[in-house]
């Protein structure tokens, strides 16, 4: 009997052939969700000039030290500074400038008093004629209501690190720094092959003996979830000519990975295996895991190839265990945020293989508890629909008592 291959060894053999993809520049309009290819160092200060955080009056704080309602300080208003304009002059002792939120603070001013602490009836957007003076009913201190130069970001500061998955707030910072195009890691291109006389596409009627091509769509969805660009090829019939043709069509796409499912069971003959023998160097492994023991991996004319099992759950689990790490490595992404631990909610029996059980994660008394999602059959796709994670039962273990802490692989990934 052929010895089963250790899961970790199989993953390492796979990862050894993958390297980070080259970089490309994309428009900032399309950069959200992409992986930043280099550190971003600020070349300007943000804000680039001291500005007001309030609608009010810019002044010298010393002129309002004793101001209060009973004895207001009265200052001469010398200018009006709407947002988007530059001050025309400076503030001297006894003077003030009406100023809008975001407008530059004039030279000489070191504080801003909010309009509500004055006798002014002006509010943002009014066209009221500028009053010649303003009464202040509140004292202010130096720096009050002023955003200083570089308060948020200063020149030379590292703002974002290479490897960051760009979020909307990251995009906002890049825009503020003046970026139009962003250096990101190219997304992996993945060709997805479905073969079998029994398969029909989504929307086609099910006649006796036919099933819909579930794996082609779920694998494409997984590829997209983890940053790749999936391309599904038309379903190929079980003939050498058809399978050979679909593999050639896949290679013409110049993909970074080719994935197929079914036809990889050890000891069986399948047209997919025959074509792989012609076009590539592919190993057929029996891996020590459940579900999804059969796995094929190698290269087809130099393109990495994964042959996943045909059962829908087995295909999804083996994708998660073997393909996901490869996709992430191509993009220099880390898996660290995609794992954790949880307590088992029930006793678990296992056959000694490393098992990946579909579970829901529920917080109970401050602990994450893993509840299995019903039947763990490799054909029960609803068990994956309901799952938050895969609970990992280690190899060579046949019984896990309730309340045991085990590792989980998150399926609802918080880090991407």
mmCIF file of C-alpha atoms in Angstrom:
data_model
loop_
_atom_site.group_PDB
_atom_site.id
_atom_site.type_symbol
_atom_site.label_atom_id
_atom_site.label_comp_id
_atom_site.label_asym_id
_atom_site.label_seq_id
_atom_site.Cartn_x
_atom_site.Cartn_y
_atom_site.Cartn_z
ATOM 1 C CA UNK A 1 0.000 0.000 0.000
ATOM 2 C CA UNK A 2 1.359 3.430 -0.975
ATOM 3 C CA UNK A 3 2.250 5.587 2.029
ATOM 4 C CA UNK A 4 0.107 8.677 2.422
ATOM 5 C CA UNK A 5 1.944 11.966 1.938
ATOM 6 C CA UNK A 6 2.022 14.364 4.893
ATOM 7 C CA UNK A 7 -0.089 17.493 4.295
ATOM 8 C CA UNK A 8 2.612 19.933 5.419
ATOM 9 C CA UNK A 9 5.211 18.267 3.199
ATOM 10 C CA UNK A 10 2.855 18.446 0.232
ATOM 11 C CA UNK A 11 2.202 22.164 0.863
ATOM 12 C CA UNK A 12 5.946 22.852 1.127
ATOM 13 C CA UNK A 13 6.698 21.011 -2.127
ATOM 14 C CA UNK A 14 4.029 23.129 -3.813
ATOM 15 C CA UNK A 15 5.199 26.452 -2.371
ATOM 16 C CA UNK A 16 8.812 25.755 -3.331
ATOM 17 C CA UNK A 17 8.030 26.358 -6.999
ATOM 18 C CA UNK A 18 6.113 29.611 -6.541
ATOM 19 C CA UNK A 19 7.576 33.122 -6.316
ATOM 20 C CA UNK A 20 6.000 36.565 -6.038
ATOM 21 C CA UNK A 21 4.633 37.861 -9.329
ATOM 22 C CA UNK A 22 6.057 41.022 -10.940
ATOM 23 C CA UNK A 23 4.623 44.454 -10.217
ATOM 24 C CA UNK A 24 2.441 46.656 -12.354
ATOM 25 C CA UNK A 25 1.061 50.180 -12.059
ATOM 26 C CA UNK A 26 -2.712 50.521 -11.830
ATOM 27 C CA UNK A 27 -4.897 53.597 -11.769
ATOM 28 C CA UNK A 28 -5.822 54.633 -8.256
ATOM 29 C CA UNK A 29 -9.445 54.154 -9.363
ATOM 30 C CA UNK A 30 -8.838 50.394 -9.495
ATOM 31 C CA UNK A 31 -6.291 49.930 -6.717
ATOM 32 C CA UNK A 32 -8.652 49.031 -3.853
ATOM 33 C CA UNK A 33 -8.118 45.420 -2.785
ATOM 34 C CA UNK A 34 -4.791 45.143 -4.604
ATOM 35 C CA UNK A 35 -1.457 44.336 -2.954
ATOM 36 C CA UNK A 36 0.946 47.254 -2.629
ATOM 37 C CA UNK A 37 4.297 46.389 -4.217
ATOM 38 C CA UNK A 38 6.527 48.880 -2.420
ATOM 39 C CA UNK A 39 6.705 51.024 0.701
ATOM 40 C CA UNK A 40 5.066 54.429 0.365
ATOM 41 C CA UNK A 41 7.163 57.299 1.779
ATOM 42 C CA UNK A 42 5.512 60.697 2.097
ATOM 43 C CA UNK A 43 7.076 63.386 -0.086
ATOM 44 C CA UNK A 44 4.855 66.137 1.315
ATOM 45 C CA UNK A 45 3.395 67.131 4.661
ATOM 46 C CA UNK A 46 -0.287 66.572 5.386
ATOM 47 C CA UNK A 47 -1.762 68.997 5.976
ATOM 48 C CA UNK A 48 0.659 70.984 3.785
ATOM 49 C CA UNK A 49 -0.226 74.233 5.582
ATOM 50 C CA UNK A 50 -1.591 75.126 9.003
ATOM 51 C CA UNK A 51 -5.364 75.330 8.679
ATOM 52 C CA UNK A 52 -8.441 75.961 10.749
ATOM 53 C CA UNK A 53 -10.459 73.061 12.146
ATOM 54 C CA UNK A 54 -13.416 75.370 12.764
ATOM 55 C CA UNK A 55 -15.454 78.117 11.165
ATOM 56 C CA UNK A 56 -14.512 81.143 13.229
ATOM 57 C CA UNK A 57 -11.837 83.810 13.592
ATOM 58 C CA UNK A 58 -8.049 83.451 13.413
ATOM 59 C CA UNK A 59 -6.284 85.622 15.979
ATOM 60 C CA UNK A 60 -3.401 85.942 18.402
ATOM 61 C CA UNK A 61 -4.271 83.938 21.537
ATOM 62 C CA UNK A 62 -2.717 86.693 23.668
ATOM 63 C CA UNK A 63 -5.505 89.031 22.530
ATOM 64 C CA UNK A 64 -8.188 86.782 24.040
ATOM 65 C CA UNK A 65 -6.605 85.641 27.313
ATOM 66 C CA UNK A 66 -9.208 87.305 29.506
ATOM 67 C CA UNK A 67 -12.231 87.247 27.166
ATOM 68 C CA UNK A 68 -15.577 86.104 28.612
ATOM 69 C CA UNK A 69 -19.249 86.969 28.272
ATOM 70 C CA UNK A 70 -19.198 89.652 30.928
ATOM 71 C CA UNK A 71 -16.141 91.345 29.415
ATOM 72 C CA UNK A 72 -15.639 90.393 25.771
ATOM 73 C CA UNK A 73 -12.426 91.118 23.891
ATOM 74 C CA UNK A 74 -13.058 93.189 20.779
ATOM 75 C CA UNK A 75 -10.779 92.750 17.743
ATOM 76 C CA UNK A 76 -10.636 94.470 14.373
ATOM 77 C CA UNK A 77 -11.526 92.141 11.475
ATOM 78 C CA UNK A 78 -9.003 92.692 8.692
ATOM 79 C CA UNK A 79 -9.690 89.921 6.194
ATOM 80 C CA UNK A 80 -11.917 87.037 5.131
ATOM 81 C CA UNK A 81 -10.332 83.623 4.350
ATOM 82 C CA UNK A 82 -12.702 81.175 2.665
ATOM 83 C CA UNK A 83 -11.552 77.587 2.139
ATOM 84 C CA UNK A 84 -9.461 77.224 -1.012
ATOM 85 C CA UNK A 85 -7.991 80.717 -0.819
ATOM 86 C CA UNK A 86 -4.723 82.035 0.566
ATOM 87 C CA UNK A 87 -4.597 84.797 3.247
ATOM 88 C CA UNK A 88 -3.874 88.245 1.858
ATOM 89 C CA UNK A 89 -1.771 89.614 4.673
ATOM 90 C CA UNK A 90 -0.964 88.774 8.280
ATOM 91 C CA UNK A 91 -2.556 89.231 11.692
ATOM 92 C CA UNK A 92 -1.152 91.814 14.102
ATOM 93 C CA UNK A 93 -2.007 92.606 17.691
ATOM 94 C CA UNK A 94 -5.694 93.420 18.141
ATOM 95 C CA UNK A 95 -6.680 91.955 14.757
ATOM 96 C CA UNK A 96 -8.624 88.894 13.612
ATOM 97 C CA UNK A 97 -9.529 87.210 10.299
ATOM 98 C CA UNK A 98 -12.804 85.483 9.550
ATOM 99 C CA UNK A 99 -11.835 81.935 8.501
ATOM 100 C CA UNK A 100 -13.589 78.822 7.243
ATOM 101 C CA UNK A 101 -12.828 75.225 8.170
ATOM 102 C CA UNK A 102 -9.826 74.006 6.185
ATOM 103 C CA UNK A 103 -8.664 77.476 5.164
ATOM 104 C CA UNK A 104 -4.983 78.433 5.730
ATOM 105 C CA UNK A 105 -4.219 80.231 8.983
ATOM 106 C CA UNK A 106 -2.643 83.647 8.242
ATOM 107 C CA UNK A 107 0.815 84.574 9.482
ATOM 108 C CA UNK A 108 0.730 86.082 12.944
ATOM 109 C CA UNK A 109 -2.344 84.114 14.070
ATOM 110 C CA UNK A 110 -1.763 81.270 16.524
ATOM 111 C CA UNK A 111 -5.331 80.227 17.432
ATOM 112 C CA UNK A 112 -8.864 80.102 16.043
ATOM 113 C CA UNK A 113 -11.963 80.893 18.076
ATOM 114 C CA UNK A 114 -15.190 79.150 16.947
ATOM 115 C CA UNK A 115 -17.843 81.480 15.536
ATOM 116 C CA UNK A 116 -20.306 80.420 18.246
ATOM 117 C CA UNK A 117 -18.013 81.952 20.880
ATOM 118 C CA UNK A 118 -18.309 85.360 19.223
ATOM 119 C CA UNK A 119 -21.023 87.891 18.472
ATOM 120 C CA UNK A 120 -20.775 87.132 14.767
ATOM 121 C CA UNK A 121 -23.902 85.975 12.925
ATOM 122 C CA UNK A 122 -21.782 84.597 10.118
ATOM 123 C CA UNK A 123 -21.857 80.890 9.346
ATOM 124 C CA UNK A 124 -20.192 78.963 6.549
ATOM 125 C CA UNK A 125 -21.723 79.743 3.182
ATOM 126 C CA UNK A 126 -23.310 83.063 4.152
ATOM 127 C CA UNK A 127 -22.677 86.104 2.018
ATOM 128 C CA UNK A 128 -23.013 88.551 4.921
ATOM 129 C CA UNK A 129 -20.810 91.618 4.532
ATOM 130 C CA UNK A 130 -17.679 91.311 6.651
ATOM 131 C CA UNK A 131 -18.106 93.136 9.964
ATOM 132 C CA UNK A 132 -15.412 95.602 10.935
ATOM 133 C CA UNK A 133 -14.996 94.064 14.397
ATOM 134 C CA UNK A 134 -15.797 90.931 16.379
ATOM 135 C CA UNK A 135 -16.439 90.445 20.111
ATOM 136 C CA UNK A 136 -14.952 87.334 21.718
ATOM 137 C CA UNK A 137 -16.755 85.676 24.631
ATOM 138 C CA UNK A 138 -14.230 82.933 25.368
ATOM 139 C CA UNK A 139 -10.493 82.758 26.013
ATOM 140 C CA UNK A 140 -8.333 80.668 23.677
ATOM 141 C CA UNK A 141 -4.867 79.162 23.954
ATOM 142 C CA UNK A 142 -2.061 78.991 21.430
ATOM 143 C CA UNK A 143 -2.826 76.213 18.946
ATOM 144 C CA UNK A 144 -6.541 75.997 19.665
ATOM 145 C CA UNK A 145 -8.518 74.783 16.612
ATOM 146 C CA UNK A 146 -5.487 74.840 14.311
ATOM 147 C CA UNK A 147 -4.241 71.791 12.452
ATOM 148 C CA UNK A 148 -0.473 72.295 12.187
ATOM 149 C CA UNK A 149 1.645 71.470 9.140
ATOM 150 C CA UNK A 150 2.363 67.718 9.050
ATOM 151 C CA UNK A 151 -0.004 66.931 11.922
ATOM 152 C CA UNK A 152 -1.248 63.831 10.083
ATOM 153 C CA UNK A 153 1.744 62.885 7.911
ATOM 154 C CA UNK A 154 5.206 64.394 7.682
ATOM 155 C CA UNK A 155 7.760 64.360 4.861
ATOM 156 C CA UNK A 156 9.852 61.181 4.963
ATOM 157 C CA UNK A 157 7.298 59.188 6.973
ATOM 158 C CA UNK A 158 6.583 55.612 5.838
ATOM 159 C CA UNK A 159 2.846 55.686 5.336
ATOM 160 C CA UNK A 160 2.125 52.221 3.915
ATOM 161 C CA UNK A 161 4.203 49.061 3.719
ATOM 162 C CA UNK A 162 4.764 46.769 0.760
ATOM 163 C CA UNK A 163 2.390 43.821 1.026
ATOM 164 C CA UNK A 164 -0.517 45.917 2.312
ATOM 165 C CA UNK A 165 -3.922 44.974 0.908
ATOM 166 C CA UNK A 166 -5.180 48.397 -0.087
ATOM 167 C CA UNK A 167 -8.389 49.499 1.631
ATOM 168 C CA UNK A 168 -10.509 52.573 0.857
ATOM 169 C CA UNK A 169 -8.780 54.541 3.644
ATOM 170 C CA UNK A 170 -5.369 53.623 2.191
ATOM 171 C CA UNK A 171 -6.544 54.849 -1.196
ATOM 172 C CA UNK A 172 -7.557 58.124 0.456
ATOM 173 C CA UNK A 173 -4.054 58.623 1.865
ATOM 174 C CA UNK A 174 -2.471 57.863 -1.510
ATOM 175 C CA UNK A 175 -4.739 60.407 -3.200
ATOM 176 C CA UNK A 176 -3.838 62.991 -0.567
ATOM 177 C CA UNK A 177 -0.153 62.341 -1.279
ATOM 178 C CA UNK A 178 -0.709 62.933 -4.984
ATOM 179 C CA UNK A 179 -0.600 59.384 -6.366
ATOM 180 C CA UNK A 180 -2.424 58.754 -9.633
ATOM 181 C CA UNK A 181 -0.994 55.311 -10.400
ATOM 182 C CA UNK A 182 -0.115 52.769 -7.717
ATOM 183 C CA UNK A 183 2.590 50.059 -7.879
ATOM 184 C CA UNK A 184 0.887 46.761 -7.059
ATOM 185 C CA UNK A 185 1.619 43.073 -7.490
ATOM 186 C CA UNK A 186 0.075 41.608 -10.609
ATOM 187 C CA UNK A 187 -2.953 39.427 -9.924
ATOM 188 C CA UNK A 188 -2.480 35.714 -10.651
ATOM 189 C CA UNK A 189 -4.249 34.495 -13.769
ATOM 190 C CA UNK A 190 -5.885 31.108 -13.213
ATOM 191 C CA UNK A 191 -7.358 28.869 -15.915
ATOM 192 C CA UNK A 192 -10.067 26.494 -14.667
ATOM 193 C CA UNK A 193 -10.792 23.286 -16.554
ATOM 194 C CA UNK A 194 -13.865 21.114 -16.178
ATOM 195 C CA UNK A 195 -14.063 17.778 -17.966
ATOM 196 C CA UNK A 196 -16.617 14.993 -18.020
ATOM 197 C CA UNK A 197 -19.474 13.653 -20.119
ATOM 198 C CA UNK A 198 -21.691 13.935 -17.048
ATOM 199 C CA UNK A 199 -21.264 17.716 -16.688
ATOM 200 C CA UNK A 200 -23.587 20.443 -17.916
ATOM 201 C CA UNK A 201 -23.207 24.172 -17.376
ATOM 202 C CA UNK A 202 -25.254 26.301 -14.991
ATOM 203 C CA UNK A 203 -28.744 26.894 -16.311
ATOM 204 C CA UNK A 204 -28.800 23.829 -18.545
ATOM 205 C CA UNK A 205 -31.493 21.225 -17.852
ATOM 206 C CA UNK A 206 -30.530 18.127 -15.874
ATOM 207 C CA UNK A 207 -31.253 15.023 -17.898
ATOM 208 C CA UNK A 208 -30.744 11.534 -16.441
ATOM 209 C CA UNK A 209 -27.101 10.949 -15.506
ATOM 210 C CA UNK A 210 -26.105 14.623 -15.736
ATOM 211 C CA UNK A 211 -24.899 16.992 -13.005
ATOM 212 C CA UNK A 212 -24.080 20.677 -13.126
ATOM 213 C CA UNK A 213 -20.475 21.875 -13.155
ATOM 214 C CA UNK A 214 -20.421 23.008 -9.525
ATOM 215 C CA UNK A 215 -16.639 22.765 -9.151
ATOM 216 C CA UNK A 216 -15.900 25.031 -12.097
ATOM 217 C CA UNK A 217 -17.843 27.840 -10.443
ATOM 218 C CA UNK A 218 -16.796 27.268 -6.839
ATOM 219 C CA UNK A 219 -13.128 27.085 -7.794
ATOM 220 C CA UNK A 220 -13.491 30.296 -9.813
ATOM 221 C CA UNK A 221 -15.101 31.923 -6.781
ATOM 222 C CA UNK A 222 -12.250 30.789 -4.535
ATOM 223 C CA UNK A 223 -9.678 32.141 -6.980
ATOM 224 C CA UNK A 224 -11.403 35.535 -6.997
ATOM 225 C CA UNK A 225 -11.747 35.556 -3.212
ATOM 226 C CA UNK A 226 -7.994 35.199 -2.800
ATOM 227 C CA UNK A 227 -6.962 37.814 -5.320
ATOM 228 C CA UNK A 228 -6.691 35.861 -8.560
ATOM 229 C CA UNK A 229 -8.359 36.373 -11.932
ATOM 230 C CA UNK A 230 -10.253 33.191 -12.848
ATOM 231 C CA UNK A 231 -11.097 32.105 -16.374
ATOM 232 C CA UNK A 232 -13.441 29.138 -16.783
ATOM 233 C CA UNK A 233 -12.989 27.220 -19.983
ATOM 234 C CA UNK A 234 -15.874 25.399 -21.714
ATOM 235 C CA UNK A 235 -16.612 21.940 -20.355
ATOM 236 C CA UNK A 236 -14.631 19.276 -22.228
ATOM 237 C CA UNK A 237 -16.038 15.861 -23.043
ATOM 238 C CA UNK A 238 -14.182 12.709 -21.952
ATOM 239 C CA UNK A 239 -12.187 12.252 -25.146
ATOM 240 C CA UNK A 240 -8.469 12.677 -25.668
ATOM 241 C CA UNK A 241 -9.107 15.229 -28.406
ATOM 242 C CA UNK A 242 -11.480 17.349 -26.296
ATOM 243 C CA UNK A 243 -9.321 17.298 -23.153
ATOM 244 C CA UNK A 244 -6.146 17.943 -25.118
ATOM 245 C CA UNK A 245 -7.873 20.892 -26.784
ATOM 246 C CA UNK A 246 -9.093 22.460 -23.537
ATOM 247 C CA UNK A 247 -5.612 22.213 -22.000
ATOM 248 C CA UNK A 248 -4.130 23.894 -25.051
ATOM 249 C CA UNK A 249 -6.757 26.617 -24.806
ATOM 250 C CA UNK A 250 -5.825 27.050 -21.162
ATOM 251 C CA UNK A 251 -2.134 27.377 -21.985
ATOM 252 C CA UNK A 252 -2.946 29.975 -24.647
ATOM 253 C CA UNK A 253 -4.288 32.217 -21.857
ATOM 254 C CA UNK A 254 -0.750 32.373 -20.412
ATOM 255 C CA UNK A 255 -2.024 31.603 -16.925
ATOM 256 C CA UNK A 256 0.016 31.474 -13.760
ATOM 257 C CA UNK A 257 -1.888 28.381 -12.591
ATOM 258 C CA UNK A 258 -4.128 25.763 -14.217
ATOM 259 C CA UNK A 259 -6.688 23.949 -12.049
ATOM 260 C CA UNK A 260 -8.913 21.007 -12.891
ATOM 261 C CA UNK A 261 -11.006 18.734 -10.696
ATOM 262 C CA UNK A 262 -11.768 14.985 -10.864
ATOM 263 C CA UNK A 263 -9.776 12.356 -12.729
ATOM 264 C CA UNK A 264 -6.869 12.309 -10.280
ATOM 265 C CA UNK A 265 -7.646 9.192 -8.233
ATOM 266 C CA UNK A 266 -4.602 6.972 -7.842
ATOM 267 C CA UNK A 267 -4.970 3.676 -9.651
ATOM 268 C CA UNK A 268 -7.580 4.860 -12.159
ATOM 269 C CA UNK A 269 -7.188 5.654 -15.835
ATOM 270 C CA UNK A 270 -8.652 8.917 -17.030
ATOM 271 C CA UNK A 271 -8.260 10.951 -20.187
ATOM 272 C CA UNK A 272 -7.118 13.920 -18.071
ATOM 273 C CA UNK A 273 -4.204 11.871 -16.753
ATOM 274 C CA UNK A 274 -3.345 10.689 -20.247
ATOM 275 C CA UNK A 275 -3.219 14.269 -21.566
ATOM 276 C CA UNK A 276 -1.158 15.396 -18.562
ATOM 277 C CA UNK A 277 1.369 12.665 -19.334
ATOM 278 C CA UNK A 278 1.637 14.096 -22.863
ATOM 279 C CA UNK A 279 1.846 17.786 -21.936
ATOM 280 C CA UNK A 280 3.485 17.952 -18.559
ATOM 281 C CA UNK A 281 5.244 16.568 -15.578
ATOM 282 C CA UNK A 282 2.556 15.850 -13.021
ATOM 283 C CA UNK A 283 2.734 13.822 -9.822
ATOM 284 C CA UNK A 284 -0.315 12.017 -8.483
ATOM 285 C CA UNK A 285 -0.303 12.039 -4.716
ATOM 286 C CA UNK A 286 -2.296 10.297 -2.033
ATOM 287 C CA UNK A 287 -2.257 12.861 0.751
ATOM 288 C CA UNK A 288 -2.954 12.082 4.403
ATOM 289 C CA UNK A 289 -6.064 14.216 4.738
ATOM 290 C CA UNK A 290 -9.816 13.966 4.771
ATOM 291 C CA UNK A 291 -11.693 14.947 2.691
ATOM 292 C CA UNK A 292 -9.664 15.021 -0.516
ATOM 293 C CA UNK A 293 -6.993 12.319 -0.390
ATOM 294 C CA UNK A 294 -6.229 12.234 -4.154
ATOM 295 C CA UNK A 295 -4.307 15.249 -5.477
ATOM 296 C CA UNK A 296 -2.306 15.928 -8.613
ATOM 297 C CA UNK A 297 0.339 18.598 -8.795
ATOM 298 C CA UNK A 298 3.052 19.468 -11.288
ATOM 299 C CA UNK A 299 3.587 21.553 -14.378
ATOM 300 C CA UNK A 300 1.943 21.584 -17.780
ATOM 301 C CA UNK A 301 4.396 23.054 -20.255
ATOM 302 C CA UNK A 302 5.953 25.006 -17.407
ATOM 303 C CA UNK A 303 2.663 26.234 -15.873
ATOM 304 C CA UNK A 304 1.904 24.980 -12.342
ATOM 305 C CA UNK A 305 -1.053 22.599 -12.357
ATOM 306 C CA UNK A 306 -3.401 21.432 -9.600
ATOM 307 C CA UNK A 307 -5.680 18.467 -10.111
ATOM 308 C CA UNK A 308 -8.255 18.536 -7.332
ATOM 309 C CA UNK A 309 -10.692 15.764 -6.336
ATOM 310 C CA UNK A 310 -14.118 15.704 -7.946
ATOM 311 C CA UNK A 311 -16.397 15.758 -4.917
ATOM 312 C CA UNK A 312 -17.496 19.374 -4.336
ATOM 313 C CA UNK A 313 -16.412 19.586 -0.693
ATOM 314 C CA UNK A 314 -13.135 17.756 -1.386
ATOM 315 C CA UNK A 315 -12.391 20.215 -4.189
ATOM 316 C CA UNK A 316 -13.043 23.220 -1.921
ATOM 317 C CA UNK A 317 -11.074 21.833 1.024
ATOM 318 C CA UNK A 318 -8.044 20.866 -1.079
ATOM 319 C CA UNK A 319 -8.184 24.268 -2.765
ATOM 320 C CA UNK A 320 -8.105 25.905 0.650
ATOM 321 C CA UNK A 321 -5.246 23.730 1.926
ATOM 322 C CA UNK A 322 -3.034 23.587 -1.181
ATOM 323 C CA UNK A 323 -4.025 26.220 -3.758
ATOM 324 C CA UNK A 324 -4.801 29.134 -1.457
ATOM 325 C CA UNK A 325 -1.235 29.259 -0.025
ATOM 326 C CA UNK A 326 0.170 29.265 -3.562
ATOM 327 C CA UNK A 327 -2.113 32.105 -4.667
ATOM 328 C CA UNK A 328 -1.164 34.125 -1.612
ATOM 329 C CA UNK A 329 2.560 33.520 -2.134
ATOM 330 C CA UNK A 330 2.267 34.749 -5.723
ATOM 331 C CA UNK A 331 0.921 38.005 -4.282
ATOM 332 C CA UNK A 332 3.283 38.194 -1.279
ATOM 333 C CA UNK A 333 0.254 37.903 0.987
ATOM 334 C CA UNK A 334 0.400 36.342 4.430
ATOM 335 C CA UNK A 335 -1.874 33.589 5.713
ATOM 336 C CA UNK A 336 -1.349 34.641 9.307
ATOM 337 C CA UNK A 337 -4.695 36.425 9.642
ATOM 338 C CA UNK A 338 -6.503 33.442 8.168
ATOM 339 C CA UNK A 339 -6.060 30.959 10.997
ATOM 340 C CA UNK A 340 -6.850 30.736 14.685
ATOM 341 C CA UNK A 341 -8.068 28.288 17.302
ATOM 342 C CA UNK A 342 -11.370 27.200 18.813
ATOM 343 C CA UNK A 343 -12.742 24.749 21.370
ATOM 344 C CA UNK A 344 -14.607 21.711 20.100
ATOM 345 C CA UNK A 345 -18.310 21.750 20.950
ATOM 346 C CA UNK A 346 -18.633 17.971 20.850
ATOM 347 C CA UNK A 347 -16.639 14.736 20.967
ATOM 348 C CA UNK A 348 -15.036 13.982 17.596
ATOM 349 C CA UNK A 349 -14.031 10.604 16.160
ATOM 350 C CA UNK A 350 -11.484 10.482 13.336
ATOM 351 C CA UNK A 351 -9.832 7.802 11.187
ATOM 352 C CA UNK A 352 -6.271 8.963 11.900
ATOM 353 C CA UNK A 353 -5.904 11.114 8.804
ATOM 354 C CA UNK A 354 -5.596 14.886 9.211
ATOM 355 C CA UNK A 355 -9.216 15.930 8.961
ATOM 356 C CA UNK A 356 -10.711 19.270 8.007
ATOM 357 C CA UNK A 357 -14.177 19.489 9.520
ATOM 358 C CA UNK A 358 -16.599 22.200 8.479
ATOM 359 C CA UNK A 359 -17.603 24.227 11.529
ATOM 360 C CA UNK A 360 -19.476 27.325 12.644
ATOM 361 C CA UNK A 361 -17.595 29.514 15.120
ATOM 362 C CA UNK A 362 -19.703 30.831 18.004
ATOM 363 C CA UNK A 363 -18.412 32.903 20.900
ATOM 364 C CA UNK A 364 -19.391 31.330 24.195
ATOM 365 C CA UNK A 365 -18.179 32.720 27.546
ATOM 366 C CA UNK A 366 -15.408 34.650 25.808
ATOM 367 C CA UNK A 367 -14.130 31.607 23.863
ATOM 368 C CA UNK A 368 -14.616 30.648 20.222
ATOM 369 C CA UNK A 369 -16.379 27.301 20.059
ATOM 370 C CA UNK A 370 -16.473 25.174 16.898
ATOM 371 C CA UNK A 371 -19.786 23.471 16.062
ATOM 372 C CA UNK A 372 -19.793 21.056 13.121
ATOM 373 C CA UNK A 373 -22.180 21.966 10.306
ATOM 374 C CA UNK A 374 -23.982 18.637 10.121
ATOM 375 C CA UNK A 375 -22.927 15.787 7.881
ATOM 376 C CA UNK A 376 -19.248 15.857 6.935
ATOM 377 C CA UNK A 377 -19.726 13.944 3.688
ATOM 378 C CA UNK A 378 -17.452 15.114 0.865
ATOM 379 C CA UNK A 379 -20.521 15.629 -1.303
ATOM 380 C CA UNK A 380 -22.499 17.727 1.202
ATOM 381 C CA UNK A 381 -21.972 21.223 -0.194
ATOM 382 C CA UNK A 382 -24.293 22.813 2.403
ATOM 383 C CA UNK A 383 -21.741 21.880 5.062
ATOM 384 C CA UNK A 384 -19.419 24.419 3.375
ATOM 385 C CA UNK A 385 -22.173 26.997 2.913
ATOM 386 C CA UNK A 386 -22.792 27.015 6.663
ATOM 387 C CA UNK A 387 -19.124 26.916 7.662
ATOM 388 C CA UNK A 388 -17.050 29.770 9.064
ATOM 389 C CA UNK A 389 -13.888 27.677 9.222
ATOM 390 C CA UNK A 390 -12.255 24.295 8.825
ATOM 391 C CA UNK A 391 -11.437 22.650 12.147
ATOM 392 C CA UNK A 392 -8.176 20.709 11.879
ATOM 393 C CA UNK A 393 -8.048 17.311 13.585
ATOM 394 C CA UNK A 394 -4.356 16.254 13.630
ATOM 395 C CA UNK A 395 -3.156 13.057 11.980
ATOM 396 C CA UNK A 396 -2.779 9.911 14.094
ATOM 397 C CA UNK A 397 -5.566 11.096 16.412
ATOM 398 C CA UNK A 398 -8.764 9.042 16.489
ATOM 399 C CA UNK A 399 -10.679 10.711 19.319
ATOM 400 C CA UNK A 400 -10.992 14.353 20.379
ATOM 401 C CA UNK A 401 -12.986 15.054 23.551
ATOM 402 C CA UNK A 402 -15.364 17.996 23.791
ATOM 403 C CA UNK A 403 -13.649 21.213 24.903
ATOM 404 C CA UNK A 404 -10.315 20.495 23.178
ATOM 405 C CA UNK A 405 -8.600 23.525 21.620
ATOM 406 C CA UNK A 406 -7.763 22.910 17.944
ATOM 407 C CA UNK A 407 -6.513 25.018 15.066
ATOM 408 C CA UNK A 408 -8.962 26.375 12.497
ATOM 409 C CA UNK A 409 -8.582 27.722 8.980
ATOM 410 C CA UNK A 410 -10.918 30.660 8.507
ATOM 411 C CA UNK A 411 -13.159 30.578 5.464
ATOM 412 C CA UNK A 412 -14.713 33.994 6.082
ATOM 413 C CA UNK A 413 -11.371 35.761 5.891
ATOM 414 C CA UNK A 414 -11.073 39.008 7.869
ATOM 415 C CA UNK A 415 -7.653 39.927 6.336
ATOM 416 C CA UNK A 416 -8.534 40.256 2.596
#
